Coordinates of C-alpha atoms in Angstrom, one line a residue:
Chain A
M1 CA -81.4 -44.4 -21.9
K2 CA -79.6 -47.6 -23.1
S3 CA -78.8 -46.1 -26.5
G4 CA -74.7 -45.8 -25.5
K5 CA -72.1 -47.7 -26.4
I6 CA -70.8 -50.5 -23.6
E7 CA -67.5 -49.7 -22.1
G8 CA -67.6 -51.9 -19.4
V9 CA -69.1 -54.2 -16.9
I10 CA -68.7 -53.4 -13.0
A11 CA -69.6 -56.1 -9.5
E12 CA -70.0 -55.4 -6.5
F13 CA -68.2 -57.0 -3.6
E14 CA -69.5 -57.4 0.0
N15 CA -65.9 -57.0 1.9
P16 CA -62.5 -56.9 1.2
A17 CA -61.8 -60.4 1.8
A18 CA -64.0 -60.9 -1.5
L19 CA -63.3 -58.5 -3.5
I20 CA -59.7 -60.2 -3.3
D21 CA -60.8 -63.8 -3.7
A22 CA -62.5 -62.1 -6.7
A23 CA -59.5 -60.4 -8.0
E24 CA -57.5 -64.2 -7.7
K25 CA -60.1 -65.7 -9.9
M26 CA -60.0 -63.0 -12.5
R27 CA -56.3 -63.3 -12.4
D28 CA -56.7 -66.9 -13.3
S29 CA -59.4 -66.3 -16.1
E30 CA -58.8 -65.1 -19.5
Y31 CA -59.3 -61.3 -18.8
T32 CA -56.6 -58.8 -18.7
R33 CA -58.2 -55.3 -18.1
F34 CA -59.9 -55.4 -15.3
D35 CA -58.9 -53.6 -11.7
C36 CA -60.2 -54.1 -8.5
H37 CA -61.6 -50.4 -6.5
S38 CA -62.0 -50.1 -2.8
P39 CA -62.0 -47.0 -0.6
F40 CA -58.6 -48.3 1.3
P41 CA -55.5 -50.0 -0.1
I42 CA -56.2 -53.7 0.9
H43 CA -52.1 -55.4 1.6
G44 CA -51.4 -58.7 -0.7
M45 CA -53.8 -56.9 -3.6
D46 CA -51.3 -56.8 -5.8
K47 CA -50.3 -60.6 -5.5
A48 CA -54.5 -60.9 -5.9
M49 CA -54.4 -59.3 -9.3
G50 CA -51.3 -60.9 -10.6
E51 CA -49.6 -57.6 -11.2
K52 CA -46.2 -57.6 -11.3
R53 CA -43.0 -55.6 -10.3
S54 CA -43.5 -51.9 -11.8
V55 CA -40.2 -51.3 -14.4
L56 CA -40.3 -47.4 -12.6
G57 CA -37.3 -48.2 -11.3
W58 CA -35.2 -49.3 -14.3
I59 CA -36.4 -46.3 -15.7
V60 CA -34.7 -43.5 -13.2
A61 CA -31.5 -46.1 -13.2
P62 CA -30.1 -45.1 -16.0
V63 CA -31.4 -41.6 -15.6
A64 CA -30.3 -40.4 -12.6
F65 CA -26.5 -42.7 -13.6
L66 CA -26.8 -40.7 -16.6
M67 CA -27.3 -37.3 -14.4
V68 CA -24.4 -38.0 -12.4
L69 CA -22.1 -38.3 -15.0
V70 CA -23.4 -35.0 -16.8
G71 CA -23.8 -32.7 -13.4
F72 CA -20.0 -34.4 -13.1
L73 CA -18.8 -32.8 -17.0
F74 CA -20.6 -30.3 -16.5
E75 CA -19.0 -27.8 -14.2
G76 CA -16.0 -29.3 -15.5
W77 CA -16.9 -27.6 -18.1
T78 CA -17.7 -24.4 -16.9
S79 CA -15.0 -24.2 -14.4
T80 CA -12.3 -25.2 -17.4
I81 CA -13.5 -24.0 -20.7
A82 CA -16.7 -21.9 -20.2
Y83 CA -15.3 -19.9 -17.5
P84 CA -11.8 -20.8 -16.0
L85 CA -11.9 -18.8 -12.6
V86 CA -9.1 -19.6 -10.4
I87 CA -10.7 -20.4 -6.9
S88 CA -8.8 -20.3 -3.4
G89 CA -5.6 -21.7 -5.6
K90 CA -7.3 -24.8 -6.6
P91 CA -6.6 -26.4 -9.9
L92 CA -8.9 -25.4 -13.2
F93 CA -10.1 -28.7 -12.7
S94 CA -10.9 -29.6 -9.3
Y95 CA -13.0 -32.3 -9.3
Q96 CA -13.1 -33.0 -6.2
A97 CA -16.0 -30.0 -5.7
Y98 CA -18.3 -31.3 -8.3
G99 CA -19.8 -34.5 -6.2
A100 CA -22.0 -32.4 -4.3
V101 CA -23.5 -31.2 -7.4
A102 CA -23.3 -33.9 -9.4
F103 CA -25.5 -36.1 -6.6
A104 CA -27.4 -33.4 -6.2
L105 CA -28.3 -33.1 -10.2
M106 CA -28.2 -36.9 -10.0
V107 CA -31.6 -36.5 -6.8
L108 CA -33.6 -33.8 -8.5
T109 CA -34.1 -35.6 -11.9
S110 CA -34.2 -39.1 -10.3
A111 CA -37.1 -37.6 -8.2
G112 CA -38.3 -36.1 -11.3
T113 CA -38.2 -38.9 -13.1
A114 CA -39.7 -41.3 -10.7
L115 CA -42.1 -38.9 -10.4
F116 CA -43.4 -38.7 -14.1
G117 CA -43.1 -41.9 -14.6
M118 CA -45.0 -42.9 -12.3
L119 CA -47.6 -40.8 -13.6
A120 CA -47.4 -41.9 -17.1
L121 CA -47.1 -45.3 -16.2
N122 CA -50.4 -45.2 -14.3
K123 CA -51.9 -43.0 -17.7
L124 CA -52.6 -39.9 -14.7
P125 CA -53.8 -37.4 -15.7
R126 CA -56.6 -38.8 -16.8
F127 CA -59.8 -36.8 -16.8
H128 CA -62.7 -39.4 -17.4
H129 CA -62.9 -42.7 -17.1
P130 CA -66.1 -45.2 -17.4
V131 CA -66.9 -46.9 -14.1
F132 CA -67.9 -42.6 -13.5
Y133 CA -70.8 -44.5 -15.7
S134 CA -71.7 -45.4 -13.2
D135 CA -74.0 -43.9 -10.3
R136 CA -73.5 -46.6 -7.8
F137 CA -69.7 -46.4 -7.9
A138 CA -69.7 -43.1 -5.9
K139 CA -69.7 -45.2 -3.0
V140 CA -66.3 -47.0 -4.0
T141 CA -64.6 -43.9 -1.6
D142 CA -67.0 -45.3 1.0
D143 CA -67.7 -48.7 1.7
A144 CA -68.2 -50.5 -1.3
F145 CA -65.4 -52.5 -3.2
F146 CA -66.0 -53.1 -6.8
V147 CA -64.5 -54.9 -9.7
S148 CA -64.3 -53.1 -13.1
I149 CA -63.7 -54.8 -16.7
E150 CA -63.2 -53.0 -19.7
A151 CA -64.6 -53.4 -22.7
K152 CA -61.4 -53.1 -24.7
D153 CA -61.0 -56.6 -23.3
A154 CA -60.3 -59.0 -25.9
K155 CA -62.5 -61.6 -24.2
F156 CA -65.0 -58.9 -23.5
D157 CA -68.8 -60.3 -24.0
E158 CA -71.7 -58.4 -22.8
K159 CA -73.5 -61.7 -21.6
E160 CA -70.8 -64.1 -21.2
T161 CA -68.8 -61.6 -18.4
V162 CA -71.7 -60.6 -17.2
E163 CA -71.7 -64.6 -16.3
F164 CA -68.5 -64.6 -15.4
L165 CA -68.8 -62.1 -12.5
K166 CA -72.5 -63.6 -11.1
S167 CA -69.9 -66.9 -11.0
I168 CA -67.1 -65.2 -8.2
G169 CA -69.7 -64.0 -6.4
G170 CA -70.4 -60.2 -7.3
R171 CA -73.9 -58.5 -6.9
E172 CA -75.6 -55.7 -8.3
I173 CA -73.5 -56.2 -11.5
E174 CA -73.6 -53.1 -14.0
L175 CA -73.3 -52.3 -17.4
L176 CA -71.4 -49.4 -18.2
I177 CA -73.0 -47.4 -20.8
A178 CA -71.6 -44.4 -22.1
D179 CA -73.9 -41.0 -22.2
D180 CA -76.0 -42.9 -19.7
Chain B
M1 CA -25.5 -76.9 15.4
K2 CA -29.8 -77.7 16.3
F3 CA -32.0 -76.0 16.7
D4 CA -36.1 -76.4 19.2
A5 CA -37.8 -74.7 17.1
A6 CA -40.9 -75.1 19.6
A7 CA -38.3 -73.3 22.6
F8 CA -36.6 -70.9 20.1
K9 CA -33.0 -72.6 22.2
L10 CA -29.4 -73.6 19.8
T11 CA -28.4 -76.6 20.7
D12 CA -25.0 -78.3 20.1
L13 CA -23.2 -75.2 19.2
N14 CA -20.3 -77.4 20.6
S15 CA -18.3 -77.8 17.3
V16 CA -18.5 -73.7 16.6
Q17 CA -17.2 -73.2 19.8
V18 CA -14.5 -74.9 19.9
R19 CA -13.0 -74.2 16.2
S20 CA -13.9 -70.1 17.1
L21 CA -12.1 -70.6 20.6
G22 CA -9.7 -72.7 18.8
I23 CA -8.5 -70.0 16.0
G24 CA -8.6 -67.7 18.7
V25 CA -6.2 -69.2 20.8
L26 CA -4.3 -69.6 18.2
G27 CA -4.5 -66.2 16.3
L28 CA -3.4 -64.7 19.8
L29 CA -0.4 -67.0 20.1
L30 CA 0.5 -66.4 16.9
T31 CA 0.6 -63.1 17.4
V32 CA 2.5 -62.4 20.9
V33 CA 5.4 -64.0 19.1
G34 CA 4.7 -60.2 17.0
Y35 CA 5.4 -58.9 20.2
F36 CA 9.2 -60.5 20.6
T37 CA 9.5 -59.7 16.9
K38 CA 8.7 -56.6 15.5
T39 CA 6.6 -54.8 18.8
E40 CA 5.5 -52.0 16.8
Q41 CA 3.8 -53.9 14.2
F42 CA 2.4 -56.4 16.7
F43 CA 0.8 -52.8 18.9
F44 CA -0.6 -51.4 15.3
S45 CA -2.1 -54.8 13.9
Y46 CA -3.1 -55.6 17.3
L47 CA -5.2 -52.2 17.9
T48 CA -6.6 -52.9 14.2
A49 CA -7.6 -55.9 14.7
Y50 CA -9.4 -54.3 18.1
L51 CA -11.0 -51.4 16.3
F52 CA -12.9 -53.5 13.9
W53 CA -14.2 -56.1 16.2
V54 CA -15.1 -53.1 19.0
S55 CA -16.9 -51.2 16.2
I56 CA -18.8 -54.4 15.3
A57 CA -20.0 -54.7 19.3
L58 CA -20.6 -50.9 19.1
G59 CA -22.7 -50.9 16.2
A60 CA -25.0 -54.1 17.6
L61 CA -25.4 -51.7 21.0
F62 CA -26.7 -48.6 18.5
L63 CA -29.2 -50.8 16.6
V64 CA -30.4 -52.6 19.9
L65 CA -30.8 -49.0 21.8
L66 CA -32.5 -47.8 17.4
F67 CA -35.2 -50.7 18.4
H68 CA -36.1 -50.1 21.4
L69 CA -36.6 -46.5 20.6
T70 CA -38.5 -46.1 17.4
G71 CA -40.6 -49.6 17.9
T72 CA -39.6 -51.1 14.7
V73 CA -41.0 -54.1 14.3
W74 CA -39.3 -56.3 11.4
G75 CA -36.1 -56.5 13.6
V76 CA -37.4 -58.5 16.1
T77 CA -36.7 -61.8 15.6
L78 CA -32.9 -60.0 15.4
R79 CA -32.6 -59.0 18.1
R80 CA -31.3 -61.4 20.6
I81 CA -28.6 -62.2 17.8
L82 CA -27.7 -58.1 17.9
E83 CA -28.0 -58.4 22.0
T84 CA -25.8 -61.1 22.0
L85 CA -23.1 -59.4 20.4
M86 CA -23.5 -56.3 22.4
K87 CA -23.0 -58.6 25.7
V88 CA -19.7 -59.9 24.1
L89 CA -18.8 -55.5 24.2
P90 CA -17.4 -55.1 28.0
Y91 CA -15.7 -58.7 27.2
M92 CA -13.1 -56.1 24.9
A93 CA -12.7 -54.0 27.9
I94 CA -9.9 -56.8 28.6
F95 CA -8.4 -56.7 24.8
F96 CA -7.7 -53.4 25.5
I97 CA -5.1 -54.0 28.3
P98 CA -2.6 -54.5 24.7
V99 CA -3.0 -51.5 24.0
L100 CA -3.1 -49.8 27.2
L101 CA 0.1 -51.1 27.5
G102 CA 1.1 -50.5 24.2
A103 CA 0.8 -46.5 24.4
H104 CA 4.2 -45.7 24.1
H105 CA 4.3 -47.5 20.8
L106 CA 1.1 -46.2 19.9
Y107 CA 0.8 -43.0 20.4
E108 CA 3.2 -39.7 19.5
W109 CA 1.5 -37.9 22.8
S110 CA 2.7 -40.2 24.9
H111 CA 6.3 -39.4 24.6
V112 CA 6.8 -36.2 27.6
D113 CA 10.4 -35.0 25.4
V114 CA 8.2 -35.0 22.3
V115 CA 5.3 -33.0 23.3
A116 CA 7.8 -31.1 25.0
A117 CA 9.4 -29.2 21.8
D118 CA 6.3 -28.7 19.9
P119 CA 4.1 -25.9 21.0
I120 CA 0.5 -27.3 19.3
L121 CA 1.2 -30.9 21.8
S122 CA 1.8 -29.2 25.1
K123 CA -0.7 -27.6 25.2
K124 CA -2.9 -30.9 24.8
T125 CA -1.5 -32.4 27.4
S126 CA -3.2 -31.9 29.9
Y127 CA -6.4 -33.7 27.8
L128 CA -3.7 -36.2 26.0
N129 CA -2.1 -38.0 28.6
I130 CA -1.6 -41.8 29.8
T131 CA -3.7 -41.6 32.7
F132 CA -6.6 -40.0 31.7
F133 CA -6.4 -41.7 28.4
A134 CA -7.3 -44.7 30.5
I135 CA -9.8 -43.5 32.8
R136 CA -11.7 -41.7 29.7
T137 CA -11.5 -45.7 28.2
A138 CA -12.6 -47.2 31.9
F139 CA -15.5 -44.8 31.7
Y140 CA -16.6 -45.6 28.1
F141 CA -16.6 -49.7 28.7
T142 CA -18.3 -49.1 32.3
V143 CA -21.3 -47.0 30.9
W144 CA -21.6 -49.2 27.9
Y145 CA -21.7 -52.6 30.7
L146 CA -24.5 -50.2 32.2
I147 CA -26.5 -49.9 28.9
A148 CA -25.6 -53.2 27.3
A149 CA -26.8 -55.5 30.8
K150 CA -29.8 -53.6 31.9
L151 CA -30.9 -54.4 27.9
Y152 CA -29.8 -57.5 27.6
K153 CA -31.9 -57.8 31.1
T154 CA -34.6 -57.0 31.0
S155 CA -34.7 -58.9 27.4
L156 CA -34.6 -61.8 29.2
A157 CA -36.9 -61.2 31.9
M158 CA -40.0 -60.4 28.6
D159 CA -38.3 -64.8 27.5
G160 CA -41.2 -65.3 30.7
G161 CA -43.9 -63.0 29.5
A162 CA -43.7 -59.2 28.6
K163 CA -44.9 -56.7 30.9
P164 CA -45.8 -53.6 30.2
E165 CA -43.3 -52.5 32.3
H166 CA -40.6 -54.7 30.7
I167 CA -41.2 -51.8 27.8
K168 CA -40.8 -49.1 30.0
T169 CA -37.3 -49.8 31.5
L170 CA -36.2 -50.6 27.5
K171 CA -37.7 -47.5 26.8
K172 CA -36.2 -45.6 29.7
V173 CA -33.2 -46.9 29.2
S174 CA -32.8 -46.1 25.4
A175 CA -33.7 -43.2 25.3
P176 CA -30.6 -41.6 27.2
G177 CA -28.8 -44.6 26.2
M178 CA -28.4 -43.1 22.3
I179 CA -26.9 -39.8 22.9
I180 CA -24.5 -41.2 25.9
F181 CA -23.9 -43.5 23.3
A182 CA -23.3 -41.2 21.0
L183 CA -21.4 -38.9 23.4
T184 CA -19.0 -41.8 24.1
T185 CA -18.5 -43.8 20.6
T186 CA -16.9 -40.3 19.6
F187 CA -15.0 -39.6 22.1
A188 CA -13.9 -42.9 21.8
S189 CA -12.9 -43.6 18.1
F190 CA -10.9 -39.2 19.1
D191 CA -8.9 -41.1 21.8
W192 CA -8.2 -44.2 20.2
I193 CA -8.0 -43.9 16.5
M194 CA -8.1 -39.4 16.2
S195 CA -5.5 -39.2 19.0
L196 CA -2.7 -40.9 16.7
Y197 CA -2.0 -38.4 15.1
P198 CA -1.7 -35.8 17.6
H199 CA -1.7 -32.7 16.0
W200 CA -4.9 -33.4 13.5
Y201 CA -8.6 -33.0 14.0
S202 CA -12.0 -33.5 12.6
T203 CA -15.4 -33.7 14.5
I204 CA -17.0 -35.7 11.7
F205 CA -15.0 -38.4 13.2
G206 CA -16.7 -40.0 15.8
L207 CA -19.1 -40.7 13.0
Y208 CA -17.4 -41.8 10.6
F209 CA -16.3 -44.1 12.8
F210 CA -19.2 -45.9 14.0
S211 CA -21.3 -45.3 10.8
G212 CA -18.3 -48.2 9.7
G213 CA -18.9 -50.5 12.4
L214 CA -22.6 -49.9 11.9
V215 CA -22.1 -51.4 7.8
G216 CA -20.0 -54.0 9.2
T217 CA -22.9 -54.8 12.3
L218 CA -24.9 -55.0 9.8
T219 CA -23.2 -57.8 7.7
L220 CA -22.1 -59.6 10.7
V221 CA -25.7 -60.4 11.3
I222 CA -26.1 -61.2 7.6
V223 CA -23.6 -63.8 7.4
I224 CA -24.1 -65.1 11.3
G225 CA -27.7 -65.4 10.0
L226 CA -26.9 -67.3 6.7
Y227 CA -24.2 -69.7 8.5
M228 CA -26.8 -70.8 11.3
N229 CA -29.7 -71.0 8.4
K230 CA -27.1 -73.3 6.5
R231 CA -26.8 -75.4 9.8
G232 CA -30.7 -75.9 9.3
A233 CA -31.1 -73.5 12.3
M234 CA -33.4 -70.2 13.0
D235 CA -34.6 -70.7 9.6
S236 CA -38.3 -70.8 10.2
V237 CA -37.5 -67.2 12.6
I238 CA -34.7 -65.8 10.1
T239 CA -36.6 -65.1 6.6
V240 CA -35.8 -63.8 3.3
E241 CA -37.6 -60.7 4.3
H242 CA -35.5 -60.4 7.7
Y243 CA -32.3 -60.4 4.9
H244 CA -33.4 -58.1 2.6
D245 CA -34.6 -55.5 5.5
L246 CA -30.7 -55.5 7.3
A247 CA -29.6 -55.8 3.4
K248 CA -31.5 -52.3 3.2
F249 CA -30.3 -50.9 5.9
T250 CA -26.8 -52.2 5.0
F251 CA -27.1 -50.5 1.8
G252 CA -28.4 -46.9 4.4
F253 CA -25.6 -47.4 6.4
I254 CA -23.0 -47.9 3.4
I255 CA -24.2 -44.4 1.6
F256 CA -24.1 -43.0 5.1
W257 CA -20.2 -43.9 5.7
G258 CA -20.0 -42.4 1.9
Y259 CA -21.4 -38.8 3.3
M260 CA -19.4 -38.9 6.3
G261 CA -16.2 -39.5 4.5
F262 CA -16.5 -37.5 2.1
S263 CA -18.0 -34.3 4.2
Q264 CA -14.1 -35.0 6.1
Y265 CA -12.0 -34.8 2.7
L266 CA -13.8 -32.1 1.2
L267 CA -14.2 -29.4 3.8
I268 CA -10.6 -30.6 5.0
W269 CA -9.6 -30.2 0.8
Y270 CA -11.6 -26.7 0.6
A271 CA -9.7 -25.1 4.0
N272 CA -6.1 -26.1 2.8
I273 CA -5.3 -26.5 6.6
P274 CA -1.8 -27.8 7.0
E275 CA -2.6 -29.4 10.1
E276 CA -5.8 -30.9 8.8
T277 CA -4.2 -31.8 5.3
I278 CA -2.3 -33.8 6.6
F279 CA -3.8 -37.2 7.4
Y280 CA -4.9 -37.5 3.5
L281 CA -1.1 -35.9 2.7
D282 CA 0.0 -39.2 4.3
R283 CA -2.5 -41.9 2.7
W284 CA -1.4 -40.2 -0.9
R285 CA 2.0 -41.0 -0.1
G286 CA 3.9 -43.8 -2.4
T287 CA 1.5 -47.2 -2.4
W288 CA -1.2 -45.9 -0.3
P289 CA -3.3 -44.4 -2.6
I290 CA -4.2 -48.0 -4.2
I291 CA -5.4 -48.3 -0.1
T292 CA -7.2 -44.6 -0.6
M293 CA -8.8 -46.1 -4.0
T294 CA -10.0 -48.8 -2.4
V295 CA -11.4 -48.0 0.3
V296 CA -13.8 -45.3 -2.0
L297 CA -14.9 -48.2 -4.4
G298 CA -14.5 -50.7 -2.2
H299 CA -16.5 -49.7 1.0
F300 CA -18.6 -47.1 -1.0
L301 CA -19.5 -48.0 -4.5
I302 CA -19.3 -51.1 -5.2
P303 CA -21.2 -52.0 -2.3
F304 CA -23.4 -49.3 -3.1
V305 CA -24.0 -50.4 -7.1
G306 CA -24.3 -54.0 -5.9
L307 CA -27.4 -54.2 -3.0
L308 CA -28.9 -50.8 -5.2
S309 CA -32.0 -53.9 -7.1
R310 CA -34.3 -55.9 -5.1
N311 CA -33.1 -58.9 -6.7
S312 CA -29.4 -58.2 -5.1
K313 CA -31.4 -58.0 -1.8
R314 CA -33.3 -61.5 -1.7
N315 CA -30.4 -63.6 -2.9
Y316 CA -28.7 -65.5 -0.1
T317 CA -25.7 -67.1 -2.4
Y318 CA -25.1 -62.9 -3.2
L319 CA -25.8 -61.3 -0.2
K320 CA -23.8 -63.6 1.8
Y321 CA -20.2 -62.6 -1.1
M322 CA -21.4 -59.3 -0.7
S323 CA -21.2 -59.4 3.0
I324 CA -18.4 -61.0 3.6
F325 CA -17.3 -58.2 0.9
I326 CA -18.0 -55.4 2.6
L327 CA -16.4 -56.5 6.3
I328 CA -12.9 -56.9 4.7
M329 CA -13.8 -53.6 3.0
H330 CA -14.5 -52.3 7.3
W331 CA -11.7 -54.3 8.2
V332 CA -9.1 -52.3 5.5
D333 CA -11.4 -49.1 6.1
I334 CA -9.8 -49.7 9.8
F335 CA -6.3 -50.0 8.3
W336 CA -6.6 -47.2 6.1
L337 CA -6.7 -45.2 9.4
V338 CA -4.7 -46.7 11.6
I339 CA -1.6 -48.2 9.6
P340 CA 0.2 -45.2 7.5
V341 CA 1.0 -43.9 10.9
L342 CA 3.5 -46.9 10.7
H343 CA 4.1 -47.2 7.8
T344 CA 5.0 -43.6 6.1
S345 CA 5.9 -44.4 2.9
G346 CA 4.0 -47.1 1.3
V347 CA 1.3 -50.0 2.3
R348 CA 3.1 -53.4 4.2
F349 CA 1.2 -56.3 5.7
C350 CA 1.7 -57.6 8.5
I351 CA 1.0 -61.4 9.1
F352 CA 0.1 -60.0 12.4
D353 CA -2.5 -58.0 11.3
F354 CA -3.6 -61.0 10.1
T355 CA -3.5 -63.5 13.8
A356 CA -4.6 -60.6 15.3
M357 CA -8.2 -60.2 13.3
A358 CA -8.6 -64.6 14.5
G359 CA -6.7 -63.6 16.9
I360 CA -10.0 -61.2 17.9
G361 CA -12.2 -62.3 16.1
G362 CA -11.9 -65.8 17.5
I363 CA -11.8 -65.1 20.9
F364 CA -15.3 -62.7 19.7
M365 CA -17.1 -65.3 18.0
W366 CA -16.5 -67.3 21.4
L367 CA -17.9 -65.2 23.3
F368 CA -20.8 -64.9 20.9
W369 CA -22.1 -68.5 20.6
K370 CA -22.1 -69.0 24.3
Q371 CA -23.2 -66.5 24.9
L372 CA -26.0 -67.2 21.9
G373 CA -26.9 -71.2 23.7
K374 CA -27.7 -69.9 27.0
H375 CA -31.1 -68.6 26.6
A376 CA -33.5 -68.5 23.4
A377 CA -32.3 -66.6 20.3
V378 CA -35.0 -64.5 19.7
P379 CA -36.6 -62.8 21.5
M380 CA -39.5 -65.0 22.4
G381 CA -41.6 -63.1 24.7
D382 CA -41.8 -59.8 23.4
P383 CA -45.1 -59.1 21.8
K384 CA -44.1 -57.4 18.2
F385 CA -42.1 -61.0 17.9
E386 CA -45.1 -63.0 16.4
E387 CA -46.2 -59.9 14.0
S388 CA -42.4 -59.6 13.3
L389 CA -42.3 -63.8 11.9
K390 CA -44.8 -62.6 9.7
H391 CA -42.3 -59.6 8.2
H392 CA -43.0 -58.9 4.7
N393 CA -41.5 -56.7 1.6
P394 CA -44.1 -55.3 -0.1

């Protein structure tokens, strides 16, 4: 049973306050690849975990500015070069009318970028995660609060990490063993 | 200026009151010179300044109605400032008297001979005549006074301890109040601005005027808040989180204003009907394109990009200058609406444009500071007040 590779460790905490407290201690420790799990969002968790602001905005903004320009030029190209057509006696290059399409294209592409960028930054979709090796972990969707540390963490050590989790108040500490 | 953090009351407001009153009286006196030297210019300058300040007071009324209807939490701490701005609105009725007296200089439809010779205008006489014009304006201000007075009084009553009836009353007044506000503001903008070109019409015009005014209100609240904070007042009750939300609202309504302006323009451009296009044609003559483009860039594009990022909304110095810039642009927008009727061939600024702004603005701010000092500067009795102080943007 204990033959598989250790992929991480989880520890249970009693309530959201204890989890926040643990998150702060994790943040101040040298561990980097840790995560907190709870049945519902906890206010202030981002700050407690030391999460930085998402870079998503900086990905969406250039896409939006680029696509509004593309939309404008694209409509200009279709109505002056590709398919010149006089509509209600207006000049071929009637830029006034392009605003709506350029705007719509900007909204569409930036919404798409925001959605797929968010998924990519969250490393989603993924079908498996080491925490699922634990049977107790199923309780996280109901009434349990967990902290997990991945074995990939540079500071991860089977014994030391378990000791560390114990020292910050973790209970029911469990090693995540592959093919368990 | 001092702030009593226990009673939430501003004291020592004398210097700011005296300064406002001084600027106001001096501005108005200088503007009166314009009446004797350049009568036409005087009335147009006065109307521009008047509309600027009325639109700001109207925006404050809208926000108070909105706050009560939505049960907002973040804005509760700012509500007394908005309520005080709203309380100044009825006084603006007095400042309408010069507009009424100068109607003959401002509005083409007031000339009987011109109307009689014009088949379109002669059909509009049942609506566009001085008597009905005055009655309508009196009606708008009466309605605004009644709504504002009831909201203000109930909010003050809550300072001594909120009862469920208070909240009920506020909601009961706000729901129909919002509908009445929408209709009266629309018609007021039709009467005061759109009838400057009696042939022209645009159904979206009321929203255009209102959205510009709302941006003005939000930025003025930011400026007032930062002005007080710098003097050590109210910094415990208006925090960076509240400025962040005010800036978000400003950003949103900058887009809303742009949306209204563009919708009006696109439909008129597309339909190409002479009665409608004349509005934009007048603003594309001579040097007017400079102001037209200033409105597009300064009232939309620059604030849009400038308020896009989170940091820009939370940096006090940046936000202060951006707010002042938007306020100036709001004035340019009103200037762009009103003045082309007078100076058809090109842009002409006049000293009275600025003295009228200072005059009405000084009196407006004097009334504001006077009113703000009378009661607690925040609705401290509101059940959501404590929560509002702890408001936090994720």
